[in-house]
Structure formats: structure tokens, C-alpha cells
Short mmCIF file of C-alpha atoms in Angstrom, two decimals:
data_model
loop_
_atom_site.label_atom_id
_atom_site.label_comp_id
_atom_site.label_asym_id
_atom_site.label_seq_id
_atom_site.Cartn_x
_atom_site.Cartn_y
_atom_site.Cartn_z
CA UNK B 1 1.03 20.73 -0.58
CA UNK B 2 4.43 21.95 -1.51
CA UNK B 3 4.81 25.23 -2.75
CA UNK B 4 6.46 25.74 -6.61
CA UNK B 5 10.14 27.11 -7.29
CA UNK B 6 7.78 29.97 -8.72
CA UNK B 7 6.17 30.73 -5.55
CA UNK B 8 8.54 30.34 -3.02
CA UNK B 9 10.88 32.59 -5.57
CA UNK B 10 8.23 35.24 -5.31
CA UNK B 11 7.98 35.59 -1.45
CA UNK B 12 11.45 35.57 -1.32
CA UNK B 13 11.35 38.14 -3.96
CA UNK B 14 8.91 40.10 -1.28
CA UNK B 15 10.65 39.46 1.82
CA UNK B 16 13.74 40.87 0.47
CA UNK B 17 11.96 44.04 -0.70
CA UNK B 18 10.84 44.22 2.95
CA UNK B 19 13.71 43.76 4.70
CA UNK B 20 14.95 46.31 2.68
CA UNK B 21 12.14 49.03 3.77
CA UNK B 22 12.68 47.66 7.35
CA UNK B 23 16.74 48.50 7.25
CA UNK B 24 16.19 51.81 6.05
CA UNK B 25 13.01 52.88 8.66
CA UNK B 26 16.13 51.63 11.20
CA UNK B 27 18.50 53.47 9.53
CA UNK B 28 16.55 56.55 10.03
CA UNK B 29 14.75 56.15 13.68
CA UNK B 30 19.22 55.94 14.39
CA UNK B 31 19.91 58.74 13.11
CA UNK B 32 16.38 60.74 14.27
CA UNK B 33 17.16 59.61 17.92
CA UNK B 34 20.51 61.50 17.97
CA UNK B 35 18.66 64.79 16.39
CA UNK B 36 16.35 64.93 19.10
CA UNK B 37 18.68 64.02 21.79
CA UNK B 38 20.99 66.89 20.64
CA UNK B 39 17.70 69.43 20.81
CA UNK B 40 16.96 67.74 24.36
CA UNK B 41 20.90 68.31 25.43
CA UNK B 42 20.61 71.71 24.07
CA UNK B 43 17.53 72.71 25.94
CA UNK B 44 19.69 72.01 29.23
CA UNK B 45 21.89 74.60 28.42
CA UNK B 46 19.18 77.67 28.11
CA UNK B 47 17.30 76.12 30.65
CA UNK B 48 20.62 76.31 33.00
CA UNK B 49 20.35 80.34 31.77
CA UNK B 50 16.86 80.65 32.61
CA UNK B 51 17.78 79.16 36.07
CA UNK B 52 20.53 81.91 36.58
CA UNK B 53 17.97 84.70 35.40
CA UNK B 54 15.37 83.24 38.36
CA UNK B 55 19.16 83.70 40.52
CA UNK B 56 19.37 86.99 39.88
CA UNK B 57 16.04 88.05 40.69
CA UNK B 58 15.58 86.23 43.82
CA UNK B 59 18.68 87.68 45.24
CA UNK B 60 17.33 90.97 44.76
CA UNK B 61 13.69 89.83 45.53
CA UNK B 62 13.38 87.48 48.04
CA UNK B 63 9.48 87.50 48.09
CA UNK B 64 9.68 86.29 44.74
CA UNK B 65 9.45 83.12 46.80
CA UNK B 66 5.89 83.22 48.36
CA UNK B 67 4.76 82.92 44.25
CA UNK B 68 5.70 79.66 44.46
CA UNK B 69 3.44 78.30 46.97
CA UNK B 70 2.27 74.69 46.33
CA UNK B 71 -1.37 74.46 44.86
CA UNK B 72 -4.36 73.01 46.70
CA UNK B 73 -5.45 69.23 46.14
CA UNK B 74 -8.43 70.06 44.01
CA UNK B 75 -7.04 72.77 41.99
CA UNK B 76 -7.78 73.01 38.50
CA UNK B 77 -5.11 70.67 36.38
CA UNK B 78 -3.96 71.29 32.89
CA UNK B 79 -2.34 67.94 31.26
CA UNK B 80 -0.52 67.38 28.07
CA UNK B 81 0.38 64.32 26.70
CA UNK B 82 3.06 63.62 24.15
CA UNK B 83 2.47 60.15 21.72
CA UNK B 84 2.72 59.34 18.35
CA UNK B 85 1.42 59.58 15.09
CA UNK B 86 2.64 56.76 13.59
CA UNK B 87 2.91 52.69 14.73
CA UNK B 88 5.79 50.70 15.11
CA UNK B 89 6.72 52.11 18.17
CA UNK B 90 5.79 49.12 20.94
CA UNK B 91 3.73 50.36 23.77
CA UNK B 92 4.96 53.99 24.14
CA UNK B 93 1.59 55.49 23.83
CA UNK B 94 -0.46 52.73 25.90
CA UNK B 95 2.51 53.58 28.59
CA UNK B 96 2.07 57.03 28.42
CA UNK B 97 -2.17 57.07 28.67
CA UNK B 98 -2.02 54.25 31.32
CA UNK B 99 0.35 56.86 33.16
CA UNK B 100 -2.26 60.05 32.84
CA UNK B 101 -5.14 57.80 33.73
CA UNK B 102 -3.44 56.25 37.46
CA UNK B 103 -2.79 59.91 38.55
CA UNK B 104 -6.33 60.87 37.55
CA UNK B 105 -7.50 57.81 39.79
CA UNK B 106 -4.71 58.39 42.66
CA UNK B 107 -5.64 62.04 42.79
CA UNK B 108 -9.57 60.65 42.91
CA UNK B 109 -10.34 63.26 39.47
CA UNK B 110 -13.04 63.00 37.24
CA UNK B 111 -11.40 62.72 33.63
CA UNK B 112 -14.21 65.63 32.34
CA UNK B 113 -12.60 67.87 34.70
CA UNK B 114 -9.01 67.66 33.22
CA UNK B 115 -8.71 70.31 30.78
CA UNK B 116 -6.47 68.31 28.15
CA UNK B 117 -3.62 68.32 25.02
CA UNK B 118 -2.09 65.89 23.25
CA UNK B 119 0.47 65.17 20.60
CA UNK B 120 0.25 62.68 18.63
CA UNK B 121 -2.88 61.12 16.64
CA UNK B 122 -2.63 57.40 18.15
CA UNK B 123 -2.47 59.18 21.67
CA UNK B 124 -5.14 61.42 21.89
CA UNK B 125 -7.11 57.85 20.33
CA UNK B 126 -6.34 56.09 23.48
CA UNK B 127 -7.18 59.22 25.82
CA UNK B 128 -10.57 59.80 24.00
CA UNK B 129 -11.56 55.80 24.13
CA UNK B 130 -10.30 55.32 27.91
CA UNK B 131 -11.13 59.12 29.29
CA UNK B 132 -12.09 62.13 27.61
CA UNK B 133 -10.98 63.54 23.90
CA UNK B 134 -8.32 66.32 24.27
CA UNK B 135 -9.08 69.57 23.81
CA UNK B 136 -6.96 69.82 20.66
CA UNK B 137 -4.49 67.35 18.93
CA UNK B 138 -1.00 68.64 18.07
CA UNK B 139 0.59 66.63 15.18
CA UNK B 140 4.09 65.29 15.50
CA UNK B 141 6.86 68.01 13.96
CA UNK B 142 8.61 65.66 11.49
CA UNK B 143 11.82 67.10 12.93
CA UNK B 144 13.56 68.79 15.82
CA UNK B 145 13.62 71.83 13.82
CA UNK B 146 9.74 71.73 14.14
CA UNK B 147 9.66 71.47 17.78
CA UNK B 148 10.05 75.44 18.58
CA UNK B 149 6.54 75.86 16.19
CA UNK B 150 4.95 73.03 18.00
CA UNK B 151 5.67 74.09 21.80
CA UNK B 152 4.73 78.16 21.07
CA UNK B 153 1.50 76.38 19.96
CA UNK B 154 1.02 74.71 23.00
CA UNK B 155 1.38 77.42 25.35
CA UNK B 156 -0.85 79.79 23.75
CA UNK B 157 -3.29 76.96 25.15
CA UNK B 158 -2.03 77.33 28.39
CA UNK B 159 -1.87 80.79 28.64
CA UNK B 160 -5.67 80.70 27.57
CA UNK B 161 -6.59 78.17 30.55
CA UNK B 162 -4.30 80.11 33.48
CA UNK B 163 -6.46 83.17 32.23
CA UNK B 164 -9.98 81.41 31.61
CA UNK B 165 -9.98 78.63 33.80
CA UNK B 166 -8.23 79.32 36.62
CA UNK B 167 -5.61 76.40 36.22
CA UNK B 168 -2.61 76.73 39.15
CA UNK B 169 -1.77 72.92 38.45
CA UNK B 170 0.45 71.83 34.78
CA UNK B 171 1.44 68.35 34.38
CA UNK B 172 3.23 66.93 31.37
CA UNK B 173 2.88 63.24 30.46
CA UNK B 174 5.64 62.01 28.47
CA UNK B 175 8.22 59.11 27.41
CA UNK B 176 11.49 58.75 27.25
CA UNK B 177 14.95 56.67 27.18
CA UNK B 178 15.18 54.40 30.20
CA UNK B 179 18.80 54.47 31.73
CA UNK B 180 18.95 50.39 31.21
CA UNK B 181 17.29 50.43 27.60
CA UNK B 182 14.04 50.81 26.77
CA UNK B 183 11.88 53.42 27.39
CA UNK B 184 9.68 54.84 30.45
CA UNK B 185 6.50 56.68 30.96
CA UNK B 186 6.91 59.95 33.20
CA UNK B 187 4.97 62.83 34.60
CA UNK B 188 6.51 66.45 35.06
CA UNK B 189 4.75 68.50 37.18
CA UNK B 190 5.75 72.38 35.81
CA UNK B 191 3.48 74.22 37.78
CA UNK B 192 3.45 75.48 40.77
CA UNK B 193 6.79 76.07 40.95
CA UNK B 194 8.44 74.14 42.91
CA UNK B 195 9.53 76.19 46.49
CA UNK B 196 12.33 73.94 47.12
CA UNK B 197 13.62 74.17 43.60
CA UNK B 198 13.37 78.09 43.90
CA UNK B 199 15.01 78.21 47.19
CA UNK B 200 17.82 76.28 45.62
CA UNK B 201 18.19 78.73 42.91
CA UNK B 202 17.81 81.83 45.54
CA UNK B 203 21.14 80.13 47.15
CA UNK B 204 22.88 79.14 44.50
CA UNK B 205 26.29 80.81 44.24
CA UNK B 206 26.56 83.36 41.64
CA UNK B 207 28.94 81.24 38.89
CA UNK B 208 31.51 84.66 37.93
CA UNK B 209 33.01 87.22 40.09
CA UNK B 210 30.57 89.90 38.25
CA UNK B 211 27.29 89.51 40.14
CA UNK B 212 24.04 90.60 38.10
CA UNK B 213 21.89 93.56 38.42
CA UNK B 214 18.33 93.65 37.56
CA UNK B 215 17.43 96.82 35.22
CA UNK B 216 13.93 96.23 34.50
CA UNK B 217 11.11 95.61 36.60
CA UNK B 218 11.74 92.24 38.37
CA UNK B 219 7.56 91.31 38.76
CA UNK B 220 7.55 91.84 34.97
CA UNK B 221 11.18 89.69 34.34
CA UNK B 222 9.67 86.79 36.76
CA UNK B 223 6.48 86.36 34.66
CA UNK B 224 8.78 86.22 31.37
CA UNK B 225 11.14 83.97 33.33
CA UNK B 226 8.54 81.59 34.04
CA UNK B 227 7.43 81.68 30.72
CA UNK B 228 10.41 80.44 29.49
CA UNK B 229 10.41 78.05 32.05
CA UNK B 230 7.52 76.79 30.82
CA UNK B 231 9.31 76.83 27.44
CA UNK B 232 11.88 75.04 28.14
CA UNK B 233 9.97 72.45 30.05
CA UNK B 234 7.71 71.78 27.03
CA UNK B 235 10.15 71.49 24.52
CA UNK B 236 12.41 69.00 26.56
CA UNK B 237 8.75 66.68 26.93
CA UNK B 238 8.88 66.91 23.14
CA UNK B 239 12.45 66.17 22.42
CA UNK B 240 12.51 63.54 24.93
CA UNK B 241 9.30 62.07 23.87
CA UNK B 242 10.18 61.82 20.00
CA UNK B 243 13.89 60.26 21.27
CA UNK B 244 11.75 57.88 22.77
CA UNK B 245 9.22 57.03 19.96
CA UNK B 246 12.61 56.72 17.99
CA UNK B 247 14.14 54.31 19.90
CA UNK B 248 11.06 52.24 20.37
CA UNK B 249 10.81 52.01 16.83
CA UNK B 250 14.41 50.85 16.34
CA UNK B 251 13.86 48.54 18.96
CA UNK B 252 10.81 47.47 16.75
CA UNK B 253 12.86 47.46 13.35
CA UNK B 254 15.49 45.44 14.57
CA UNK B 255 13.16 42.66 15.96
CA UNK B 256 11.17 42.96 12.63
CA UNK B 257 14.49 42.74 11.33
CA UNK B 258 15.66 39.32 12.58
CA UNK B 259 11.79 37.80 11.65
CA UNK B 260 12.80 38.72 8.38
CA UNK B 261 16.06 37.16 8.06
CA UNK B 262 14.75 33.98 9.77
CA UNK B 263 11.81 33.78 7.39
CA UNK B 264 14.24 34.38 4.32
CA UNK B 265 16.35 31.44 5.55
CA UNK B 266 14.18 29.26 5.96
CA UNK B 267 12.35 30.05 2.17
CA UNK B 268 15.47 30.03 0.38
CA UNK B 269 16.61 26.83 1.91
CA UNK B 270 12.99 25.43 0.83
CA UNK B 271 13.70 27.18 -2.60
CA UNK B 272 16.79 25.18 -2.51
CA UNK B 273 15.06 21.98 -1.46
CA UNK B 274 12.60 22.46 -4.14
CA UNK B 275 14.97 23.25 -6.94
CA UNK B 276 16.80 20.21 -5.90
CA UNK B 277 14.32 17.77 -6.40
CA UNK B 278 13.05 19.08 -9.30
CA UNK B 279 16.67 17.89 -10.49
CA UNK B 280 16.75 15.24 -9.28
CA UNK B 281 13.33 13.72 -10.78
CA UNK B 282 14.47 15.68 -14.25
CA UNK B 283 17.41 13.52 -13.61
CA UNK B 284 15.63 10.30 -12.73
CA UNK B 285 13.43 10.49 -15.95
CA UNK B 286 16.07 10.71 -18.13
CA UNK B 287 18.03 7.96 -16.61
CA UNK B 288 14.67 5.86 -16.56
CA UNK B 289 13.97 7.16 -20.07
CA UNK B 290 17.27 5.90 -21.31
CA UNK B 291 17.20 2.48 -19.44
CA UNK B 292 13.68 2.03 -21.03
CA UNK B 293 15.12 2.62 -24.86
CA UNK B 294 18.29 0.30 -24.08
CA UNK B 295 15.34 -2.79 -22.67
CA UNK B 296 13.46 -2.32 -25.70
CA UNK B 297 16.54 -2.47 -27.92
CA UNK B 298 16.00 1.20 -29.78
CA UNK B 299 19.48 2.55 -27.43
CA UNK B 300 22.36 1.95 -29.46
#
């Protein structure tokens, strides 16, 4: 049964209302995905400092190095993983837990022994249904400026489990941009530190003619390094991770988008339709009405 001029004028009525929320949750995953990819280009720069700071002390302390020594197989691991709060973001999340639980089984762990974060509501849902529930749940910082609060959070976590638990092993499980479009599921592995890595950085060629000197002691400046290592690491997951969930979403919006317009066509040319035969019979009565009068005589 055909729908009336009413109706269909209502659900186009709706349909334009929400293609209108849909171009401005687009409008703002656009301009939210260059915040946080700023805050993730920015983080390269102070971790390239925190590199030159792990320079300078290797240079003067060579057995720095024998710190970094890889863990064992079954050492204690520490994961985080960094989701969502909200939908409309494809399968960023799934991607992310399906990641965290085929290193569990590659590495042959039992999910109970995992001592575990997460970020993100929808995430730490998927981790509790297919593993074990996190330890805690961060929330999502609505913006890069709440990124900083989020990762200082984090780490007083960590620092708990290094210190209670014994953990040598810290993995971060995390999306982000995919070089071809998209996005992609990856694992960073912070700790140990890696030897190669810090035997790069021992090499490395001091960047100015003034070479550094270490003041303070350099056992105390390597733990603060690392710490901000660790930092830095965190808060590039996070960056990365909400670029991601950004860009996923716009990816979302802009298919959501197109449904839209094709479902808007398609009523207003049936609004069209039904307007015009609604004119047309108006039309046909009155022509019938008037051939009728001039049969029976009464047209003059």
C-alpha cells in the first residue's frame, strides 16, 4: 500500500534532520583527527629529546646497556589496551581485542595471568566477554588536551605492578592510521628495552659540536629517562589510537552519509510521484465532473 504525501513528507522531514547530525559528527571526527595527529607529531619531538638524554648517558655509562637485557618467555606481562567509548567507529575495537587475544595464544598465556588496562568502555566489554575484565577502565579524554591526565594515570598502574608484581614485560595494544587508508591493529612492546635500540642510541653521533655532560647521578637520570620513555610511549598509543577511532568514524559518517542521500532520493522522488498523481486524479475528477454536467445538460 502506497504511502500518503503526509508520510513520505515526514520521513523526508527525518532523514534530512539526520543527515544533518551525520554531516556535523563528520565535520568533527575531521577536524578531531588532525588534533590528535598534531599531539602524536608532537610527542616525536620530546621523544627524539628523551632519546638524546639516553645518548648522553650511555656515552658516559656504557653498562647502562646490560639493563636492557631481553626478558624471559614466561615473565610476568603487563598489557594495555586502547578502544573506544563510543560506536560508530567500524571494527577498531574487535581489531584491537582480536590482536591482545592471538599473542596471548601465540605466547601459550593463560588470560588470568595477564595483569590488564584498558581505555575505552566498548573495549574493556570485549576483553571481559572473550578473556578476563581489566583491572581498571580508563575513559576516553574528550580531547588531546586530556591525554597528559589520562597517561600519568596509567603509569601510576604500572609503577604499582613493576613494584608488586614483578612485571619485566609491557605491551601496548593499540590502533591506528594504515599507510593505504584505513586503520590497523598493533602491539608495542615498551619493556624491556630494547638492546638493539639502546645500542643505536649509545652510537648515535652527538647532533652539535657541544657534547653533553652528565651532572647528576646517571643510575638516578636512567630510571627518570625511562620513565619518560614510558611516557612518551603511552601517550603516542593514545594519540594514535583516538586518530584512529576518528578516522574510522569518518569513514563510518561518510558511508552513513551516502545511505542517506540515496534514501532521500529515492523518497522525494516517491513524494514527487505521489503528489503527481494526486493531481492528476484531482484533475481527472474535475474534467469527469464537468463532462458529466455538460451530458446531463446543467453545463452551460
Amino acid at each position: 500500500m502506497a504511502e500518503s504525501t503526509e508520510a513520505l513528507a515526514r520521513r523526508i522531514s527525518g532523514a534530512e534532520d539526520l543527515h544533518s547530525v551525520v554531516k556535523t559528527m563528520k565535520a568533527m571526527a575531521a577536524v578531531n583527527i588532525r588534533h590528535f595527529q598534531d599531539a602524536a607529531e608532537s610527542m616525536e619531538r620530546y621523544r627524539h629529546t628523551v632519546e638524546l638524554g639516553f645518548t648522553a648517558v650511555l656515552r658516559s655509562r656504557p653498562d647502562l646497556l646490560s639493563r636492557s637485557r631481553p626478558a624471559l618467555p614466561d615473565a610476568p606481562l603487563g598489557a594495555v589496551l586502547f578502544g573506544s567509548d563510543q560506536g560508530m567507529c567500524g571494527q577498531l575495537n574487535e581489531e584491537v581485542g582480536r590482536l591482545y587475544l592471538r599473542t596471548l595464544r601465540d605466547e601459550n598465556r593463560d588470560p588470568h595471568k595477564v595483569s590488564l588496562l584498558a581505555m575505552g568502555e566498548r573495549l574493556a566489554g570485549f576483553a571481559e566477554e572473550a578473556a578476563t575484565a581489566p583491572e581498571k577502565m580508563f575513559h576516553v579524554p574528550g580531547g588531546a588536551d586530556g591525554i597528559g591526565r589520562l597517561v600519568r594515570s596509567m603509569l601510576v598502574s604500572v609503577e604499582e605492578w613493576t613494584r608488586q608484581r614483578g612485571i619485566e614485560r609491557l605491551a601496548l595494544f593499540y590502533s591506528r592510521e594504515a599507510e593505504r587508508g584505513g586503520t590497523e591493529a598493533v602491539v608495542d612492546e615498551l619493556l624491556p628495552l630494547d638492546r638493539e635500540w639502546m645500542r643505536r642510541l649509545a652510537r648515535r653521533e652527538w647532533p652539535t659540536r657541544s657534547l653533553p655532560v652528565v651532572t647528576m647521578d646517571t643510575g638516578e637520570l636512567y630510571s627518570r629517562l625511562v620513565r619518560q620513555y614510558l611516557f612518551s610511549g603511552f601517550f603516542r598509543a593514545v594519540a594514535q589510537s583516538l586518530a584512529a577511532e576518528n578516522a574510522a568514524r569518518l569513514a563510518s559518517m561518510q558511508g552513513a552519509e551516502s545511505s542517506i542521500r540515496d534514501k532521500l532520493r529515492e523518497l522525494r522522488q516517491s513524494y514527487q510521484q505521489q503528489r503527481q498523481n494526486a493531481i492528476t486524479e484531482e484533475i481527472i475528477d474535475i474534467v469527469s465532473g464537468f463532462e458529466a454536467l455538460e451530458e446531463s445538460g446543467e453545463a452551460k
